[in-house]
Amino acid sequence: MFVRKMTPSQSSLFGEIDDLQDLTFIERPIRRSLKTAEEIDKLTVDEDLNDIERAVYLLSSGEDVQQASVIINLPILVRQNPAETFRRVVPKVREVLHVAGADMQLAAAGSFLTVLQDDIVLIQTHTHSILQIVLLNLDHRDTVVSNAWLETLLSAIDALPKDTIRQEILSPLLSKHQLSQSVPARLASCRILGKVVGKFESSIVKKDLLPLIRSLCQDVEYEVRACMCRQLENITRGIGLDHTKVEVLPELVELAQDEASTVRLAAFDTIINLLEMFDSDDRTCVIFPLVKAFCEKCFKGDEAVLASLSYQYGKLCHGLSESFTDEQHLWFLEFYKKLCCLGLQHENGHCESQPYPLELENKYALVRRNCAYNFPAIVLYADPNHFLSELYRTFSSLCHDPEISVRRTAAGGFHEVVKLLGPNVHYIHKEIIALLQDDSLEVLDALLNNIQETLELATSRGEGAGPESKQVNIPDLVPALVAAEQKTASSLHWRVHEKLLQCYSCLPRVVSGDQIYFRFFQRMFSIITTNNVLPVQREAVRTLCVFLRCNRKQEQRQEIISKIKQELAQGRSYWNRLRYLDLCEITIDLFSKSYFCKHFLIPALELVNDPVANVRYKLCYMLPKLRSTIKATDKHLLQQLEFCVRKLLCREKDKDVVVTLRKVSLSLLKCGHISKVLVGRNDPYDNLRPHHFNVASSISPTPSSSSMPVLIRSNTSSSVDHRSNGNKDTQSRKLSVYVVRSCTV
């Protein structure tokens, strides 16, 4: 034996193996955890028991997993035998739930909800049994479990009749003294009231429910007051406009001035959602002073509420704008501008964050992000004609905000601002460039979602401009687009790069043809030939085709087509040749058939000689599409296509290409696009068997079989003649005879 010194990597490997051997003791507890014969016997149930008897037995003496299984399948038992299930099984379930864990409680909540919502016709006693179990478990000590039962009850209310709701749910609720109940029970009462109010007439709501609702709005616990406040929207819509002003509005006003910020926020959200329910006088005399005081208080020190205020601000302004005086209108606009600059200081025209604690800085950034989200609504509120004087500086500040999330939100809504500005869109040309050149790809990604619409609107001359009118020039747009593409290309975010190339297809409608030719064409070739991401390569091919389609100068077109043939169709890398076939698929859709045949078809057919099977495989796949571009009267191109098929039939060895060629040949034959002689006089599948394409295989020395190597050599040597204008018809006839002889052996 030869003893060699172990390398460090080998020694570490053997060390790891030793460690793994030391861990074999883990198997012992696993073996102990397997069920013993006694445990298996305990889990075994008599097969003679029917479903009801088995369920009762398992609920009485089964293991937890067996009891959970019965509870989960309870809806099935109810469908099969409702009477026996409610008489024997449901009482047992109720007993089990007294001591059941959280998992079984959650399963039971889901099962009972299914039963209540199912199409099964339940009699009153059955519904009573279920609701008693649901209401009993609303007070479960586990908050997760009690919330699950509450959600079950709330969802079931939609499916229950009015009388059942009144007797089974409302009667116990109204009979209890609320302050004697726990806080979770009072919170549940708030949500139940908000759900059932839509089931009854406004007179019943006012008489029976409003006293309890007012009591909960004035509860000693702020959580209960906030929860009841959020249900006032449903209650208001349930009692109608007449009772809202007298019964609900005073409660909302009082809650909006609550000492707890959570309650004030709930009142503010409810007021915004109910703005259309208030008349003009209420908006002007009650709502506006209330909201104004709320905004001022938040701005002075209630940062937690500011986030919700800023998010709802656009909806608030539009809901109240019709009732505003000029002074009130201006106040809300100025307050919005303050929110947009919250936490920032402006020096030399740039926005910089002030030094705040991190938590406070994040809250301020969230407020500014919400302001950016609402900016299109504020443009509409302020009137787009006043954009330059009232909102331009604010918008520029949002587009240059130090926080990425703010700039990303501004970029996401940029197209909406462009549409609102109309002929005044030139006001924000600089901001388009700034966002295109942003350091963060997140911002660029958000802008790209609607960049085509943005650029087309930003460079148009308005509705009166005709299709032949010149485009509006955006200074530095082309350099910004080029820089954005280079930045995405050098990053790892290839999807953003792909999206940007997709957006490039709008450039012929945005910039001049010369700018595209001199600044973008070469870059597309570079991406196609050097980029390593296939979707990016294909998108660059598509963009290149769009540029070529829109180019109106014949000299530039010819130069581009020559470059396509040289760098792609005849490229050294087979990836480039595959991209040429991708380009052919796109040009078939973009250009006329005659134009495609004139410039792109022959180089595609010549790839039949490609040494890489992947290229030949794709060519085979494309043959029907290539054939569809050739006119029936164009005999020369039809001969070229048949010559391509002959070569593949006789010379192909790759099994995947052969399978594809078989399918394609048959489809072409059925459509009458190729001569029947190409696929043989016998079964067309026979002449595509692998041994016919294996030149090196041992074939009996018959004249017909020995002609195969000769045929391949003649095909190879005739590739030059094929490109020339020599005696093609004679070659085709001779070759056809060889094919028939070799393929019918």
Coordinates of C-alpha atoms in Angstrom, one line a residue, residues 232-701:
L232 CA -70.4 53.2 13.5
E233 CA -70.0 53.2 9.7
N234 CA -72.1 50.0 9.4
I235 CA -74.5 51.3 12.0
T236 CA -74.9 54.6 10.1
R237 CA -75.6 52.9 6.8
G238 CA -78.1 50.7 8.7
I239 CA -80.2 53.4 10.3
G240 CA -80.2 55.8 7.3
L241 CA -79.4 59.5 6.8
D242 CA -82.2 60.9 8.9
H243 CA -81.1 59.2 12.2
T244 CA -77.4 59.7 11.5
K245 CA -77.3 63.4 12.1
V246 CA -79.1 63.1 15.5
E247 CA -77.9 59.7 16.8
V248 CA -74.4 59.1 15.3
L249 CA -72.8 62.4 14.5
P250 CA -72.7 63.6 18.2
E251 CA -71.0 60.4 19.2
L252 CA -68.5 60.8 16.4
V253 CA -67.7 64.4 17.5
E254 CA -67.1 63.3 21.0
L255 CA -65.0 60.3 20.0
A256 CA -62.9 62.5 17.7
Q257 CA -61.9 64.5 20.8
D258 CA -61.1 61.5 22.9
E259 CA -58.1 61.5 25.1
A260 CA -56.8 58.3 23.5
S261 CA -55.1 58.6 20.1
T262 CA -56.4 55.2 19.1
V263 CA -60.0 56.3 19.6
R264 CA -59.4 59.6 17.8
L265 CA -57.9 57.8 14.9
A266 CA -60.9 55.4 14.7
A267 CA -63.2 58.4 14.7
F268 CA -61.2 60.2 12.0
D269 CA -61.3 57.1 9.7
T270 CA -65.0 56.7 10.3
I271 CA -65.8 60.3 9.5
I272 CA -63.8 60.1 6.2
N273 CA -65.7 56.9 5.2
L274 CA -69.1 58.6 6.0
L275 CA -68.5 62.0 4.3
E276 CA -71.1 61.4 1.7
M277 CA -73.7 60.7 4.5
F278 CA -73.4 64.3 5.8
D279 CA -75.0 67.3 4.2
S280 CA -73.2 70.5 3.2
D281 CA -74.1 72.3 6.4
D282 CA -72.7 69.5 8.5
R283 CA -69.5 69.4 6.5
T284 CA -68.9 73.1 6.8
C285 CA -70.0 73.7 10.4
V286 CA -69.2 70.4 12.1
I287 CA -66.8 68.3 10.1
F288 CA -64.4 70.9 8.9
P289 CA -63.6 72.4 12.3
L290 CA -63.4 68.9 13.8
V291 CA -61.0 67.7 11.1
K292 CA -58.9 70.9 11.3
A293 CA -58.5 70.6 15.0
F294 CA -57.6 66.9 14.6
C295 CA -54.9 67.7 11.9
E296 CA -53.3 70.5 14.0
K297 CA -53.2 68.3 17.1
C298 CA -51.6 65.4 15.1
F299 CA -49.0 67.7 13.6
K300 CA -47.9 69.0 17.0
G301 CA -47.1 65.7 18.5
D302 CA -49.2 62.7 17.6
E303 CA -46.9 61.0 15.0
A304 CA -48.7 57.7 15.3
V305 CA -52.0 59.2 14.0
L306 CA -50.2 61.3 11.3
A307 CA -49.5 58.2 9.2
S308 CA -53.2 57.4 8.9
L309 CA -54.1 61.0 8.4
S310 CA -51.6 61.4 5.5
Y311 CA -52.8 58.1 3.9
Q312 CA -56.5 59.3 4.0
Y313 CA -55.7 62.9 3.1
G314 CA -56.6 62.7 -0.6
K315 CA -60.0 61.1 0.1
L316 CA -60.6 63.7 2.9
C317 CA -59.9 66.7 0.6
H318 CA -62.1 65.4 -2.2
G319 CA -64.9 64.5 0.2
L320 CA -65.0 68.0 1.7
S321 CA -63.9 70.1 -1.3
E322 CA -67.4 71.0 -2.6
S323 CA -68.3 72.5 0.8
F324 CA -65.1 74.4 1.3
T325 CA -64.7 78.2 1.2
D326 CA -61.6 79.5 -0.5
E327 CA -60.0 80.0 2.8
Q328 CA -60.7 76.4 4.0
H329 CA -59.6 75.1 0.6
L330 CA -56.2 76.9 0.9
W331 CA -55.8 75.7 4.5
F332 CA -56.0 72.0 3.6
L333 CA -53.6 72.6 0.7
E334 CA -51.0 74.3 2.9
F335 CA -51.3 71.6 5.5
Y336 CA -50.6 69.0 2.8
K337 CA -47.4 70.8 1.9
K338 CA -46.3 70.7 5.5
L339 CA -46.8 67.0 5.6
C340 CA -44.7 66.5 2.5
C341 CA -41.7 68.2 4.1
L342 CA -42.2 66.7 7.6
G343 CA -38.8 65.7 9.0
L344 CA -36.8 67.5 6.2
Q345 CA -34.8 70.6 5.9
H346 CA -34.2 72.4 2.6
E347 CA -30.8 73.8 1.8
N348 CA -29.6 75.0 -1.6
G349 CA -32.6 73.5 -3.2
H350 CA -31.9 70.0 -1.8
C351 CA -33.9 68.0 0.7
E352 CA -32.0 66.5 3.6
S353 CA -33.2 64.6 6.6
Q354 CA -33.0 66.3 10.0
P355 CA -31.3 64.4 12.8
Y356 CA -34.2 62.6 14.5
P357 CA -34.3 59.3 16.5
L358 CA -34.6 56.4 14.1
E359 CA -38.2 55.5 15.1
L360 CA -39.4 59.0 14.6
E361 CA -37.5 59.3 11.3
N362 CA -39.2 56.2 10.0
K363 CA -42.6 57.6 11.0
Y364 CA -41.9 60.9 9.2
A365 CA -40.7 58.9 6.1
L366 CA -44.0 57.0 6.2
V367 CA -46.0 60.2 6.3
R368 CA -44.1 61.6 3.3
R369 CA -44.6 58.3 1.4
N370 CA -48.3 58.5 2.0
C371 CA -48.2 62.1 0.7
A372 CA -46.5 60.9 -2.5
Y373 CA -49.2 58.3 -2.9
N374 CA -51.9 61.0 -2.6
F375 CA -50.2 63.5 -4.8
P376 CA -52.3 62.9 -8.0
A377 CA -55.4 63.4 -5.9
I378 CA -54.1 66.7 -4.5
V379 CA -53.2 67.9 -8.0
L380 CA -56.9 67.4 -8.9
Y381 CA -57.9 69.1 -5.7
A382 CA -55.7 72.1 -6.2
D383 CA -56.6 72.4 -10.0
P384 CA -53.9 71.3 -12.5
N385 CA -53.8 74.9 -13.9
H386 CA -52.3 76.0 -10.6
F387 CA -49.7 73.3 -10.5
L388 CA -46.7 75.4 -11.1
S389 CA -47.4 78.0 -8.5
E390 CA -48.9 75.7 -5.8
L391 CA -47.5 72.2 -6.1
Y392 CA -44.4 72.1 -8.3
R393 CA -41.9 72.6 -5.5
T394 CA -43.7 70.0 -3.4
F395 CA -43.6 67.5 -6.2
S396 CA -39.9 68.1 -6.9
S397 CA -39.2 67.6 -3.2
L398 CA -41.0 64.2 -3.2
C399 CA -39.0 63.2 -6.3
H400 CA -35.8 64.1 -4.6
D401 CA -36.7 62.9 -1.1
P402 CA -33.7 61.2 0.7
E403 CA -35.9 58.2 1.5
I404 CA -36.0 55.6 -1.3
S405 CA -39.6 54.5 -0.4
V406 CA -40.8 58.1 -1.0
R407 CA -39.2 58.5 -4.4
R408 CA -40.4 55.0 -5.4
T409 CA -44.0 56.0 -4.5
A410 CA -43.7 59.3 -6.4
A411 CA -42.3 57.4 -9.4
G412 CA -45.2 54.9 -9.2
G413 CA -47.8 57.7 -9.6
F414 CA -45.8 59.8 -12.0
H415 CA -48.0 58.8 -15.0
E416 CA -51.1 60.0 -13.2
V417 CA -49.6 63.4 -12.7
V418 CA -48.6 63.6 -16.3
K419 CA -52.1 62.8 -17.4
L420 CA -53.5 65.5 -15.1
L421 CA -51.1 68.2 -16.3
G422 CA -52.0 67.7 -20.0
P423 CA -50.4 70.5 -22.1
N424 CA -48.4 71.7 -19.0
V425 CA -46.6 68.4 -18.7
H426 CA -43.3 70.2 -19.6
Y427 CA -43.3 71.5 -16.0
I428 CA -42.0 68.1 -14.8
H429 CA -39.6 67.2 -17.5
K430 CA -36.7 67.6 -15.1
E431 CA -38.3 65.2 -12.6
I432 CA -38.6 62.5 -15.3
I433 CA -34.9 62.8 -15.9
A434 CA -34.2 62.8 -12.1
L435 CA -36.1 59.6 -11.5
L436 CA -34.5 57.9 -14.6
Q437 CA -31.1 58.7 -13.1
D438 CA -32.0 57.7 -9.6
D439 CA -29.4 55.8 -7.7
S440 CA -31.9 53.2 -6.6
L441 CA -33.2 50.5 -9.0
E442 CA -36.3 50.3 -6.9
V443 CA -37.2 53.8 -8.0
L444 CA -36.4 53.1 -11.6
D445 CA -38.5 49.8 -11.4
A446 CA -41.5 51.7 -10.2
L447 CA -41.2 54.4 -12.9
L448 CA -40.9 51.7 -15.6
N449 CA -44.3 50.3 -14.8
N450 CA -45.9 53.1 -16.8
I451 CA -42.9 54.7 -18.5
Q452 CA -44.3 54.2 -22.0
E453 CA -47.5 56.1 -21.2
T454 CA -45.5 58.7 -19.3
L455 CA -43.0 59.4 -22.2
E456 CA -45.6 59.4 -24.9
L457 CA -47.7 62.0 -23.0
A458 CA -44.7 64.0 -22.0
T459 CA -43.5 64.4 -25.6
S460 CA -46.9 65.0 -27.2
R461 CA -48.2 68.4 -28.2
G462 CA -51.7 67.8 -26.8
E463 CA -55.0 66.7 -28.4
G464 CA -54.8 69.2 -31.3
A465 CA -51.5 67.8 -32.6
G466 CA -51.7 65.6 -35.6
P467 CA -49.8 62.4 -36.2
E468 CA -47.3 64.2 -38.4
S469 CA -46.5 66.9 -35.9
K470 CA -43.1 67.0 -34.4
Q471 CA -42.5 65.7 -30.9
V472 CA -41.7 67.8 -27.9
N473 CA -38.1 67.4 -27.0
I474 CA -37.2 66.4 -23.4
P475 CA -33.7 67.7 -22.7
D476 CA -31.3 64.9 -21.7
L477 CA -33.9 62.2 -22.1
V478 CA -31.7 60.0 -24.4
P479 CA -28.6 60.2 -22.2
A480 CA -30.8 59.4 -19.2
L481 CA -32.3 56.3 -20.9
V482 CA -28.9 55.1 -22.0
A483 CA -27.5 55.6 -18.4
A484 CA -30.5 53.8 -16.9
E485 CA -29.9 50.8 -19.3
Q486 CA -26.2 50.6 -18.5
K487 CA -27.0 50.8 -14.7
T488 CA -29.5 47.9 -14.9
A489 CA -27.2 45.9 -17.1
S490 CA -24.4 46.1 -14.6
S491 CA -26.7 45.1 -11.7
L492 CA -28.0 41.7 -10.7
H493 CA -31.6 42.7 -11.2
W494 CA -32.0 41.3 -14.7
R495 CA -35.8 41.6 -14.5
V496 CA -35.5 45.4 -14.3
H497 CA -33.2 45.3 -17.2
E498 CA -35.7 43.2 -19.2
K499 CA -38.5 45.6 -18.3
L500 CA -36.5 48.6 -19.4
L501 CA -35.8 47.0 -22.8
Q502 CA -39.6 46.3 -23.1
C503 CA -40.2 50.0 -22.5
Y504 CA -37.7 50.9 -25.2
S505 CA -40.3 49.9 -27.8
C506 CA -42.0 53.2 -27.3
L507 CA -38.9 55.2 -28.3
P508 CA -39.8 55.5 -32.0
R509 CA -42.9 57.5 -30.8
V510 CA -40.8 59.6 -28.4
V511 CA -37.4 60.4 -30.0
S512 CA -36.2 60.8 -33.6
G513 CA -35.1 57.9 -35.8
D514 CA -31.5 59.2 -36.0
Q515 CA -31.2 59.3 -32.2
I516 CA -32.4 55.7 -32.1
Y517 CA -30.0 54.6 -34.8
F518 CA -26.9 56.3 -33.4
R519 CA -27.6 55.7 -29.6
F520 CA -29.5 52.5 -29.3
F521 CA -29.0 50.1 -32.2
Q522 CA -25.4 49.2 -31.4
R523 CA -26.3 48.8 -27.8
M524 CA -29.0 46.2 -28.7
F525 CA -26.5 44.2 -30.7
S526 CA -24.1 44.3 -27.8
I527 CA -26.8 43.0 -25.4
I528 CA -27.8 40.3 -27.8
T529 CA -24.2 39.0 -28.3
T530 CA -22.7 39.6 -24.8
N531 CA -25.5 39.4 -22.1
N532 CA -25.8 36.2 -20.2
V533 CA -29.5 36.3 -19.4
L534 CA -31.7 34.7 -22.0
P535 CA -34.9 36.8 -21.3
V536 CA -32.8 40.0 -21.6
Q537 CA -31.3 38.7 -24.9
R538 CA -34.7 37.9 -26.3
E539 CA -36.1 41.3 -25.2
A540 CA -33.2 43.0 -26.9
V541 CA -34.0 41.1 -30.1
R542 CA -37.6 42.2 -30.0
T543 CA -36.6 45.8 -29.3
L544 CA -34.2 45.6 -32.2
C545 CA -36.9 44.4 -34.5
V546 CA -39.2 47.3 -33.4
F547 CA -36.5 49.8 -34.1
L548 CA -35.9 48.3 -37.5
R549 CA -39.6 48.4 -38.3
C550 CA -39.9 52.0 -37.4
N551 CA -36.7 53.1 -39.2
R552 CA -37.6 55.1 -42.4
K553 CA -34.2 55.5 -43.9
Q554 CA -33.4 52.9 -46.5
E555 CA -29.6 53.1 -46.0
Q556 CA -29.8 52.7 -42.3
R557 CA -32.2 49.7 -42.7
Q558 CA -29.9 48.0 -45.1
E559 CA -26.9 48.5 -42.8
I560 CA -28.9 47.1 -39.9
I561 CA -30.0 44.0 -41.8
S562 CA -26.5 43.4 -43.0
K563 CA -25.3 43.6 -39.4
I564 CA -28.0 41.2 -38.3
K565 CA -26.9 38.6 -40.9
Q566 CA -23.2 39.0 -40.1
E567 CA -23.4 39.1 -36.3
L568 CA -26.4 36.8 -35.6
A569 CA -27.2 34.5 -38.6
Q570 CA -23.5 33.9 -39.3
G571 CA -22.3 34.6 -35.7
R572 CA -19.5 32.5 -34.3
S573 CA -21.5 31.7 -31.1
Y574 CA -24.4 29.3 -31.5
W575 CA -26.2 31.5 -29.0
N576 CA -26.1 34.3 -31.6
R577 CA -27.5 32.0 -34.3
L578 CA -30.3 30.9 -31.9
R579 CA -31.1 34.6 -31.4
Y580 CA -31.3 35.0 -35.1
L581 CA -34.1 32.4 -35.2
D582 CA -35.8 34.3 -32.4
L583 CA -35.5 37.4 -34.5
C584 CA -37.1 35.6 -37.4
E585 CA -40.1 34.7 -35.3
I586 CA -40.6 38.3 -34.3
T587 CA -40.0 39.8 -37.8
I588 CA -42.7 37.4 -39.2
D589 CA -45.2 39.2 -36.9
L590 CA -43.9 42.7 -37.4
F591 CA -43.1 42.8 -41.1
S592 CA -44.9 41.7 -44.3
K593 CA -44.3 38.2 -45.5
S594 CA -42.6 39.4 -48.7
Y595 CA -40.2 41.6 -46.7
F596 CA -39.3 38.7 -44.4
C597 CA -38.7 36.4 -47.3
K598 CA -36.6 38.9 -49.1
H599 CA -34.2 39.7 -46.2
F600 CA -34.4 37.0 -43.5
L601 CA -35.6 33.6 -44.9
I602 CA -32.6 32.3 -46.7
P603 CA -30.1 32.9 -43.8
A604 CA -32.5 31.0 -41.6
L605 CA -32.7 28.1 -44.0
E606 CA -28.9 28.0 -44.3
L607 CA -28.8 27.1 -40.6
V608 CA -29.7 23.6 -41.6
N609 CA -25.9 23.1 -41.9
D610 CA -25.3 24.4 -38.4
P611 CA -23.0 22.1 -36.4
V612 CA -24.9 22.6 -33.1
A613 CA -28.0 20.4 -32.7
N614 CA -29.8 23.1 -30.7
V615 CA -29.9 25.4 -33.7
R616 CA -31.1 22.7 -36.0
Y617 CA -33.7 21.7 -33.5
K618 CA -35.1 25.2 -33.3
L619 CA -35.0 25.5 -37.1
C620 CA -37.1 22.3 -37.4
Y621 CA -39.6 23.7 -34.9
M622 CA -39.9 26.8 -37.0
L623 CA -40.3 25.2 -40.4
P624 CA -44.1 25.5 -40.5
K625 CA -43.9 29.1 -39.6
L626 CA -41.2 29.7 -42.2
R627 CA -43.3 27.9 -44.8
S628 CA -46.3 30.1 -44.1
T629 CA -44.4 33.2 -45.3
I630 CA -43.7 31.8 -48.8
K631 CA -46.2 32.4 -51.5
A632 CA -47.4 29.4 -53.5
T633 CA -46.1 31.1 -56.7
D634 CA -42.6 31.6 -55.4
K635 CA -41.1 28.3 -56.7
H636 CA -37.5 29.3 -55.9
L637 CA -38.1 29.7 -52.2
L638 CA -40.3 26.6 -52.0
Q639 CA -37.4 24.6 -53.5
Q640 CA -35.0 26.1 -50.9
L641 CA -37.4 25.0 -48.1
E642 CA -37.7 21.5 -49.6
F643 CA -34.0 21.3 -50.0
C644 CA -33.6 22.2 -46.3
V645 CA -36.1 19.4 -45.3
R646 CA -34.2 16.9 -47.5
K647 CA -30.9 17.6 -45.8
L648 CA -32.5 17.2 -42.3
L649 CA -34.2 14.0 -43.3
C650 CA -31.1 12.4 -44.7
R651 CA -28.3 13.7 -42.5
E652 CA -29.8 14.3 -39.0
K653 CA -28.4 12.1 -36.2
D654 CA -29.6 13.9 -33.0
K655 CA -32.6 12.0 -31.6
D656 CA -34.4 15.2 -30.3
V657 CA -34.1 16.8 -33.7
V658 CA -35.3 13.7 -35.4
V659 CA -38.4 13.5 -33.2
T660 CA -39.2 17.2 -33.9
L661 CA -38.5 16.7 -37.6
R662 CA -40.9 13.8 -37.7
K663 CA -43.7 15.8 -36.3
V664 CA -43.0 18.9 -38.4
S665 CA -42.6 16.8 -41.6
L666 CA -46.0 15.2 -41.1
S667 CA -47.7 18.5 -40.4
L668 CA -46.2 20.0 -43.5
L669 CA -47.2 17.0 -45.5
K670 CA -50.8 17.1 -44.3
C671 CA -51.1 20.7 -45.3
G672 CA -49.6 20.0 -48.7
H673 CA -46.6 22.3 -48.0
I674 CA -44.0 19.7 -49.0
S675 CA -43.8 16.9 -51.6
K676 CA -44.9 13.5 -50.4
V677 CA -41.7 12.1 -51.9
L678 CA -39.7 13.8 -49.1
V679 CA -41.1 11.5 -46.4
G680 CA -41.1 8.2 -48.4
R681 CA -43.7 6.0 -50.1
N682 CA -44.3 3.8 -47.1
D683 CA -45.3 4.8 -43.5
P684 CA -43.8 8.2 -42.9
Y685 CA -42.7 7.1 -39.4
D686 CA -40.6 4.3 -40.8
N687 CA -38.3 6.4 -42.7
L688 CA -37.4 8.5 -39.6
R689 CA -36.1 5.6 -37.6
P690 CA -32.7 6.4 -35.9
H691 CA -30.7 3.9 -38.0
H692 CA -31.4 5.8 -41.2
F693 CA -29.5 8.8 -39.7
N694 CA -26.6 6.9 -38.3
V695 CA -23.9 7.1 -41.0
A696 CA -21.5 5.0 -39.0
S697 CA -24.0 2.2 -38.3
S698 CA -23.4 -1.2 -39.8
I699 CA -25.8 -1.6 -42.7
S700 CA -25.8 -4.5 -45.1
P701 CA -23.8 -3.6 -48.3

